[in-house]
CSV table of C-alpha atoms and ligand atoms in Angstrom, one decimal:
chain,number,residue,atom,x,y,z
A,1044,MET,CA,-36.1,6.5,8.7
A,1045,ILE,CA,-36.7,7.6,12.2
A,1046,ALA,CA,-40.2,6.8,13.7
A,1047,ALA,CA,-42.1,8.7,16.4
A,1048,ARG,CA,-45.5,8.1,17.9
A,1049,ALA,CA,-47.7,10.8,19.5
A,1050,CYS,CA,-51.2,10.9,20.9
A,1051,ALA,CA,-53.8,13.5,19.9
A,1052,ASN,CA,-55.1,15.7,22.7
A,1053,ILE,CA,-58.5,17.3,23.4
A,1054,ALA,CA,-58.5,20.8,25.0
A,1055,LEU,CA,-60.5,21.2,28.2
A,1056,VAL,CA,-59.8,24.9,28.1
A,1057,LYS,CA,-59.6,25.8,24.5
A,1058,TYR,CA,-57.1,27.6,22.3
A,1059,TRP,CA,-59.0,29.8,20.0
A,1060,GLY,CA,-57.2,32.9,18.7
A,1061,LYS,CA,-53.6,33.9,18.1
A,1062,ARG,CA,-51.4,36.8,19.2
A,1063,ASP,CA,-49.1,36.1,16.2
A,1064,ALA,CA,-50.1,34.2,13.1
A,1065,ALA,CA,-46.6,33.7,11.6
A,1066,LEU,CA,-45.2,32.1,14.7
A,1067,ASN,CA,-48.5,30.5,15.7
A,1068,LEU,CA,-48.5,32.2,19.1
A,1069,PRO,CA,-51.7,31.7,21.1
A,1070,ALA,CA,-53.6,34.8,22.4
A,1071,ALA,CA,-54.3,32.8,25.6
A,1072,GLY,CA,-53.2,29.7,27.3
A,1073,SER,CA,-55.0,26.4,27.1
A,1074,LEU,CA,-55.3,23.1,29.0
A,1075,SER,CA,-55.7,19.6,27.5
A,1076,LEU,CA,-55.9,15.8,28.0
A,1077,THR,CA,-53.7,13.6,25.9
A,1078,LEU,CA,-55.6,10.6,24.6
A,1079,ALA,CA,-54.2,7.0,24.3
A,1080,ALA,CA,-56.7,5.9,21.7
A,1081,LEU,CA,-55.7,8.5,19.1
A,1082,VAL,CA,-52.2,7.8,17.9
A,1083,THR,CA,-50.2,9.0,14.9
A,1084,GLU,CA,-47.0,7.2,13.9
A,1085,THR,CA,-44.7,9.2,11.6
A,1086,SER,CA,-41.4,8.2,10.1
A,1087,VAL,CA,-38.9,10.7,8.5
A,1088,GLY,CA,-35.9,10.1,6.4
A,1089,PHE,CA,-33.8,12.8,4.8
A,1090,ASP,CA,-32.6,11.7,1.4
A,1091,PRO,CA,-30.2,13.6,-0.9
A,1092,ALA,CA,-31.8,11.8,-3.9
A,1093,LEU,CA,-35.1,13.7,-3.3
A,1094,ALA,CA,-35.8,16.9,-5.3
A,1095,HIS,CA,-38.7,17.8,-2.9
A,1096,ASP,CA,-40.3,16.6,0.3
A,1097,VAL,CA,-42.6,13.5,-0.1
A,1098,LEU,CA,-45.6,12.8,2.2
A,1099,VAL,CA,-47.4,9.5,2.4
A,1100,LEU,CA,-50.4,9.8,4.6
A,1101,ASP,CA,-52.4,6.7,5.6
A,1102,GLY,CA,-50.9,4.8,2.7
A,1103,ALA,CA,-51.6,7.4,0.0
A,1104,SER,CA,-49.4,10.1,-1.5
A,1105,ALA,CA,-50.5,13.5,-0.2
A,1106,PRO,CA,-49.6,17.2,-0.8
A,1107,ALA,CA,-46.6,18.2,1.4
A,1108,ASP,CA,-47.7,21.9,1.6
A,1109,ARG,CA,-48.0,21.9,5.4
A,1110,VAL,CA,-45.1,19.6,5.9
A,1111,THR,CA,-42.5,21.4,3.9
A,1112,PRO,CA,-42.6,24.7,5.8
A,1113,PHE,CA,-42.4,22.8,9.0
A,1114,LEU,CA,-39.4,20.7,7.7
A,1115,ASP,CA,-37.8,24.0,6.6
A,1116,LEU,CA,-37.7,25.0,10.3
A,1117,VAL,CA,-36.0,21.7,11.2
A,1118,ARG,CA,-33.6,22.1,8.3
A,1119,ALA,CA,-32.7,25.6,9.4
A,1120,GLN,CA,-32.0,24.5,12.9
A,1121,ALA,CA,-30.0,21.5,11.8
A,1122,ARG,CA,-28.3,23.3,9.0
A,1123,VAL,CA,-29.2,20.8,6.4
A,1124,THR,CA,-30.9,21.3,3.0
A,1125,THR,CA,-31.8,17.8,2.1
A,1126,ARG,CA,-35.4,17.0,1.3
A,1127,ALA,CA,-37.3,14.3,3.3
A,1128,ARG,CA,-39.7,11.4,2.9
A,1129,VAL,CA,-42.4,11.5,5.6
A,1130,VAL,CA,-44.7,8.5,6.1
A,1131,SER,CA,-47.5,9.1,8.6
A,1132,ARG,CA,-50.3,6.9,9.7
A,1133,ASN,CA,-53.2,7.6,12.0
A,1134,GLU,CA,-54.1,4.7,14.2
A,1135,PHE,CA,-57.6,6.1,14.8
A,1136,PRO,CA,-60.6,3.9,14.6
A,1137,THR,CA,-61.9,3.8,11.1
A,1138,ALA,CA,-63.5,6.8,9.4
A,1139,SER,CA,-63.6,8.8,12.6
A,1140,GLY,CA,-63.0,12.0,10.8
A,1141,LEU,CA,-61.1,13.3,13.8
A,1142,ALA,CA,-58.6,16.1,13.3
A,1143,SER,CA,-55.1,14.7,13.7
A,1144,SER,CA,-52.9,17.8,13.4
A,1145,ALA,CA,-51.9,17.7,17.1
A,1146,SER,CA,-50.6,14.2,17.1
A,1147,GLY,CA,-49.3,14.6,13.5
A,1148,PHE,CA,-47.2,17.6,14.2
A,1149,ALA,CA,-46.0,16.3,17.6
A,1150,ALA,CA,-44.8,13.1,16.0
A,1151,LEU,CA,-43.3,14.9,13.0
A,1152,ALA,CA,-41.4,17.3,15.4
A,1153,LEU,CA,-39.7,14.4,17.1
A,1154,ALA,CA,-39.1,12.2,14.1
A,1155,ALA,CA,-37.9,15.0,11.8
A,1156,SER,CA,-35.6,16.6,14.4
A,1157,ARG,CA,-34.0,13.3,15.3
A,1158,ALA,CA,-33.7,12.4,11.6
A,1159,ALA,CA,-31.9,15.7,11.0
A,1160,GLY,CA,-29.5,15.0,13.8
A,1161,LEU,CA,-31.0,17.3,16.4
A,1162,GLU,CA,-31.5,16.3,20.1
A,1163,LEU,CA,-34.2,18.7,21.2
A,1164,ASP,CA,-35.5,18.5,24.8
A,1165,ALA,CA,-39.3,18.3,25.5
A,1166,ARG,CA,-39.7,22.1,25.7
A,1167,GLU,CA,-37.9,22.7,22.5
A,1168,LEU,CA,-40.0,20.0,20.8
A,1169,SER,CA,-43.1,21.7,22.2
A,1170,ILE,CA,-42.1,25.0,20.7
A,1171,LEU,CA,-41.2,23.3,17.4
A,1172,ALA,CA,-44.5,21.4,17.3
A,1173,ARG,CA,-46.4,24.6,17.9
A,1174,ARG,CA,-45.2,26.0,14.6
A,1175,GLY,CA,-47.1,23.2,12.8
A,1176,SER,CA,-50.3,23.5,14.9
A,1177,GLY,CA,-50.9,25.3,18.1
A,1178,SER,CA,-52.5,22.3,19.7
A,1179,ALA,CA,-49.5,20.0,18.7
A,1180,ALA,CA,-47.4,21.8,21.3
A,1181,ARG,CA,-49.5,20.0,24.0
A,1182,SER,CA,-49.2,16.5,22.4
A,1183,ILE,CA,-45.5,16.4,23.3
A,1184,TYR,CA,-46.7,15.5,26.8
A,1185,GLY,CA,-49.0,12.8,28.3
A,1186,GLY,CA,-51.8,13.2,30.7
A,1187,PHE,CA,-53.1,16.7,31.5
A,1188,VAL,CA,-51.1,19.5,29.8
A,1189,ARG,CA,-51.0,23.3,30.2
A,1190,MET,CA,-50.0,25.5,27.2
A,1191,HIS,CA,-48.5,28.9,28.1
A,1192,ALA,CA,-49.5,31.8,25.9
A,1193,GLY,CA,-46.2,33.5,26.7
A,1194,THR,CA,-45.4,37.2,26.2
A,1195,ARG,CA,-42.2,37.2,24.2
A,1196,ALA,CA,-42.4,38.2,20.5
A,1197,ASP,CA,-40.1,35.3,19.5
A,1198,GLY,CA,-42.4,32.6,21.0
A,1199,SER,CA,-39.6,31.2,23.2
A,1200,ASP,CA,-42.0,31.2,26.2
A,1201,ALA,CA,-45.0,29.7,24.3
A,1202,TYR,CA,-44.7,26.1,25.1
A,1203,ALA,CA,-46.6,23.3,26.9
A,1204,GLU,CA,-45.9,21.6,30.2
A,1205,PRO,CA,-47.4,18.6,31.9
A,1206,ILE,CA,-49.7,19.0,35.0
A,1207,GLU,CA,-49.6,16.2,37.6
A,1208,SER,CA,-53.0,15.1,38.8
A,1209,ALA,CA,-54.4,12.0,40.5
A,1210,LEU,CA,-57.2,12.3,37.9
A,1211,ALA,CA,-54.9,11.2,35.1
A,1212,ASP,CA,-55.4,7.5,36.1
A,1213,THR,CA,-59.2,7.5,36.5
A,1214,VAL,CA,-60.4,10.0,33.8
A,1215,ARG,CA,-61.8,8.7,30.5
A,1216,MET,CA,-62.9,10.6,27.4
A,1217,VAL,CA,-65.7,9.2,25.3
A,1218,ILE,CA,-65.7,10.5,21.8
A,1219,ALA,CA,-69.1,10.5,20.0
A,1220,ILE,CA,-68.5,10.6,16.3
A,1221,VAL,CA,-71.1,12.7,14.5
A,1222,GLY,CA,-71.2,11.6,10.9
A,1223,GLY,CA,-73.6,11.7,8.0
A,1224,GLY,CA,-73.3,14.2,5.2
A,1225,ALA,CA,-71.8,17.0,7.3
A,1226,PRO,CA,-70.6,19.8,5.0
A,1227,LYS,CA,-66.9,20.6,4.9
A,1228,THR,CA,-66.1,22.5,8.1
A,1229,HIS,CA,-63.9,25.5,8.4
A,1230,GLY,CA,-60.2,24.8,9.2
A,1231,SER,CA,-59.3,26.0,12.7
A,1232,ARG,CA,-56.5,28.3,11.5
A,1233,ASP,CA,-58.8,30.4,9.3
A,1234,ALA,CA,-61.8,30.1,11.6
A,1235,MET,CA,-60.1,31.4,14.7
A,1236,GLU,CA,-58.6,34.3,12.7
A,1237,HIS,CA,-62.0,35.1,11.3
A,1238,THR,CA,-63.6,34.9,14.8
A,1239,ALA,CA,-60.9,37.3,16.2
A,1240,ALA,CA,-61.5,39.7,13.3
A,1241,THR,CA,-65.3,39.8,13.2
A,1242,SER,CA,-66.9,38.3,16.4
A,1243,PRO,CA,-68.3,40.8,18.9
A,1244,PHE,CA,-67.8,38.1,21.5
A,1245,TYR,CA,-64.1,37.3,20.8
A,1246,SER,CA,-62.7,39.8,23.4
A,1247,SER,CA,-65.1,38.4,26.0
A,1248,TRP,CA,-63.9,34.8,25.1
A,1249,ILE,CA,-60.3,35.8,25.5
A,1250,ALA,CA,-61.0,37.6,28.7
A,1251,GLN,CA,-62.6,34.5,30.2
A,1252,VAL,CA,-59.7,32.0,29.5
A,1253,PRO,CA,-57.3,33.0,32.4
A,1254,ALA,CA,-60.1,32.4,35.0
A,1255,ASP,CA,-61.0,29.1,33.4
A,1256,LEU,CA,-57.4,28.0,33.3
A,1257,ALA,CA,-56.8,28.9,37.0
A,1258,ALA,CA,-60.0,27.1,38.0
A,1259,ALA,CA,-59.1,24.0,35.9
A,1260,GLU,CA,-55.7,23.8,37.4
A,1261,ALA,CA,-57.1,24.2,40.9
A,1262,ALA,CA,-59.6,21.4,40.1
A,1263,LEU,CA,-56.7,19.2,38.9
A,1264,ALA,CA,-54.7,19.8,42.0
A,1265,ARG,CA,-57.7,18.8,44.2
A,1266,GLY,CA,-58.6,15.8,42.0
A,1267,ASP,CA,-62.0,17.3,41.5
A,1268,LEU,CA,-63.4,15.9,38.2
A,1269,LYS,CA,-66.8,17.6,38.7
A,1270,SER,CA,-65.4,21.1,38.9
A,1271,LEU,CA,-63.0,20.3,36.0
A,1272,GLY,CA,-66.0,19.0,33.9
A,1273,GLU,CA,-68.1,22.1,34.7
A,1274,ILE,CA,-65.3,24.4,33.4
A,1275,THR,CA,-64.6,22.1,30.4
A,1276,GLU,CA,-68.2,22.3,29.2
A,1277,ALA,CA,-68.7,26.0,29.9
A,1278,ASN,CA,-65.4,26.9,28.3
A,1279,ALA,CA,-66.2,24.9,25.1
A,1280,LEU,CA,-69.6,26.6,24.9
A,1281,ALA,CA,-68.0,30.0,25.3
A,1282,MET,CA,-65.5,29.3,22.5
A,1283,HIS,CA,-68.2,28.1,20.2
A,1284,ALA,CA,-70.4,31.1,21.1
A,1285,SER,CA,-67.6,33.4,20.0
A,1286,ALA,CA,-67.3,31.5,16.7
A,1287,ILE,CA,-71.0,31.3,16.1
A,1288,ALA,CA,-71.2,35.1,16.5
A,1289,ALA,CA,-68.5,35.7,13.9
A,1290,ARG,CA,-69.8,37.4,10.7
A,1291,PRO,CA,-70.4,35.3,8.7
A,1292,PRO,CA,-70.8,32.7,11.4
A,1293,VAL,CA,-68.6,29.6,12.1
A,1294,ILE,CA,-71.0,26.9,13.1
A,1295,TYR,CA,-69.4,23.5,13.6
A,1296,TRP,CA,-72.4,21.8,15.2
A,1297,GLN,CA,-74.8,19.3,13.5
A,1298,PRO,CA,-78.2,18.4,14.8
A,1299,ALA,CA,-76.6,15.3,16.4
A,1300,THR,CA,-74.1,17.5,18.2
A,1301,LEU,CA,-76.9,19.2,20.1
A,1302,ALA,CA,-78.7,15.8,20.6
A,1303,ALA,CA,-75.4,14.4,22.1
A,1304,LEU,CA,-75.1,17.5,24.4
A,1305,ALA,CA,-78.7,16.8,25.6
A,1306,ALA,CA,-77.8,13.2,26.3
A,1307,VAL,CA,-74.8,14.4,28.3
A,1308,ARG,CA,-77.1,16.7,30.4
A,1309,GLU,CA,-79.5,13.7,30.9
A,1310,LEU,CA,-76.6,11.5,32.1
A,1311,ARG,CA,-75.8,14.2,34.7
A,1312,ALA,CA,-79.4,14.4,35.7
A,1313,ARG,CA,-79.2,10.7,36.5
A,1314,GLY,CA,-76.1,11.4,38.7
A,1315,ARG,CA,-73.5,10.3,36.2
A,1316,THR,CA,-70.2,12.1,35.7
A,1317,ALA,CA,-70.3,13.5,32.1
A,1318,TRP,CA,-69.2,16.8,30.7
A,1319,ALA,CA,-68.9,17.7,27.0
A,1320,THR,CA,-66.5,19.6,24.8
A,1321,MET,CA,-66.4,20.2,21.1
A,1322,ASP,CA,-63.7,21.4,18.7
A,1323,ALA,CA,-63.6,22.5,15.1
A,1324,GLY,CA,-66.0,19.8,14.0
A,1325,PRO,CA,-69.3,18.2,14.9
A,1326,HIS,CA,-68.0,15.5,17.3
A,1327,VAL,CA,-68.8,15.6,21.0
A,1328,LYS,CA,-66.1,14.5,23.5
A,1329,VAL,CA,-67.2,13.6,27.0
A,1330,LEU,CA,-65.2,13.7,30.2
A,1331,THR,CA,-66.1,10.9,32.5
A,1332,THR,CA,-64.6,8.2,34.8
A,1333,ALA,CA,-63.3,4.7,34.0
A,1334,ALA,CA,-66.2,3.2,36.0
A,1335,GLU,CA,-68.8,5.1,34.0
A,1336,ALA,CA,-67.2,5.3,30.6
A,1337,ASN,CA,-69.1,2.3,29.1
A,1338,GLU,CA,-72.5,3.6,30.2
A,1339,VAL,CA,-71.7,7.1,28.8
A,1340,ALA,CA,-70.6,5.5,25.5
A,1341,HIS,CA,-73.7,3.4,25.4
A,1342,ALA,CA,-75.9,6.5,25.9
A,1343,LEU,CA,-74.1,8.5,23.3
A,1344,ALA,CA,-74.2,5.6,20.8
A,1345,ALA,CA,-78.0,5.7,21.1
A,1346,VAL,CA,-78.2,9.3,19.9
A,1347,HIS,CA,-79.5,9.6,16.3
A,1348,GLY,CA,-76.7,10.7,14.1
A,1349,VAL,CA,-73.9,9.4,16.3
A,1350,THR,CA,-72.2,6.8,14.1
A,1351,ASP,CA,-69.4,5.6,16.5
A,1352,THR,CA,-68.0,6.0,19.9
A,1353,ILE,CA,-64.4,5.7,21.1
A,1354,VAL,CA,-63.4,5.4,24.8
A,1355,SER,CA,-59.9,6.6,25.7
A,1356,ALA,CA,-57.8,6.7,28.7
A,1357,ALA,CA,-55.1,9.4,29.1
A,1358,GLY,CA,-52.2,8.9,26.8
A,1359,GLY,CA,-48.5,9.2,27.3
A,1360,PRO,CA,-45.9,11.6,25.8
A,1361,VAL,CA,-44.4,11.5,22.3
A,1362,THR,CA,-41.9,8.6,21.9
B,122,LIG,O1,-54.0,23.6,16.8
B,122,LIG,P1,-55.1,24.0,15.8
B,122,LIG,O2,-54.8,25.1,14.9
B,122,LIG,O3,-55.6,22.7,15.1
B,122,LIG,O4,-56.3,24.5,16.7
B,122,LIG,C1,-57.0,23.8,17.7
B,122,LIG,C2,-58.4,24.4,17.9
B,122,LIG,C3,-59.3,23.6,18.9
B,122,LIG,O5,-59.1,22.2,18.6
B,122,LIG,C4,-60.7,24.0,18.5
B,122,LIG,C5,-59.0,24.0,20.3
B,122,LIG,C6,-57.8,23.4,21.0
B,122,LIG,O6,-57.3,24.0,21.9
B,122,LIG,O7,-57.4,22.3,20.6
């Protein structure tokens, strides 16, 4: 068995929409922060004795229906046909309900490719991980990461790259877990497709992304967390606006999501560094500094419906 570890990432400029569903090619670029506190460890061993792929997820046997097509890509590249045993564990704080496809497919890309005898470089791993989940392409790298939408039909220019920034050392993300009886949410894959197909705001959303990416990269280059935070929050709200306007709507927010957003605005009104983003679920992730992270976590923990908070520094690349 070959083991790999990868950190999840949270997008500051979101990926929401594909230009090619089969190859998982994004319609626009995205920009993210890799998080040290959200780690997946995955081990892979190819075993001629197996009749089909086997997945053990967090200690329990799980359906391999997303793992097998991904392993098929690795098998095709490595010219092997052997089935594999995949053992994956999320080292996330208990019952967080956080999506783990980014860290999961990044760790699987490295562990499976090595186990199959391939020596892929980081860019090749990013392209491979993208096939499992678009956001996984970014989890190959640590710190701030830029995903390129690319223009080629074969996806060979749709990969992620790290962005150097002095902010990587001082930035923190506080994750406010919104729990309590939330109905099952829409998976991101179907929901972004549905948004693209039915939302009158989808084209406006996609048109906005290049400007947000350019402004976010400029803010990173200047070490300007306030500007980065402003773009992060505005971009997340624009993404959600496009999803909310889909017909029927895709609404990920719970009452506590809005309450947490209000708490973030209140923190800012008191002069604190705090900017929110949300993904395909009700949780609120807040960009702040190492010096202010505990106060931000405390304020979010006091919000009715927030069941837990996690403070994370920037994480490293897949190993
Ligand atoms: O990579 P996927 O298919 O899980 O989609 C990720 C979608 C968002 O988390 C909402 C945005 C992003 O860029 O991570």
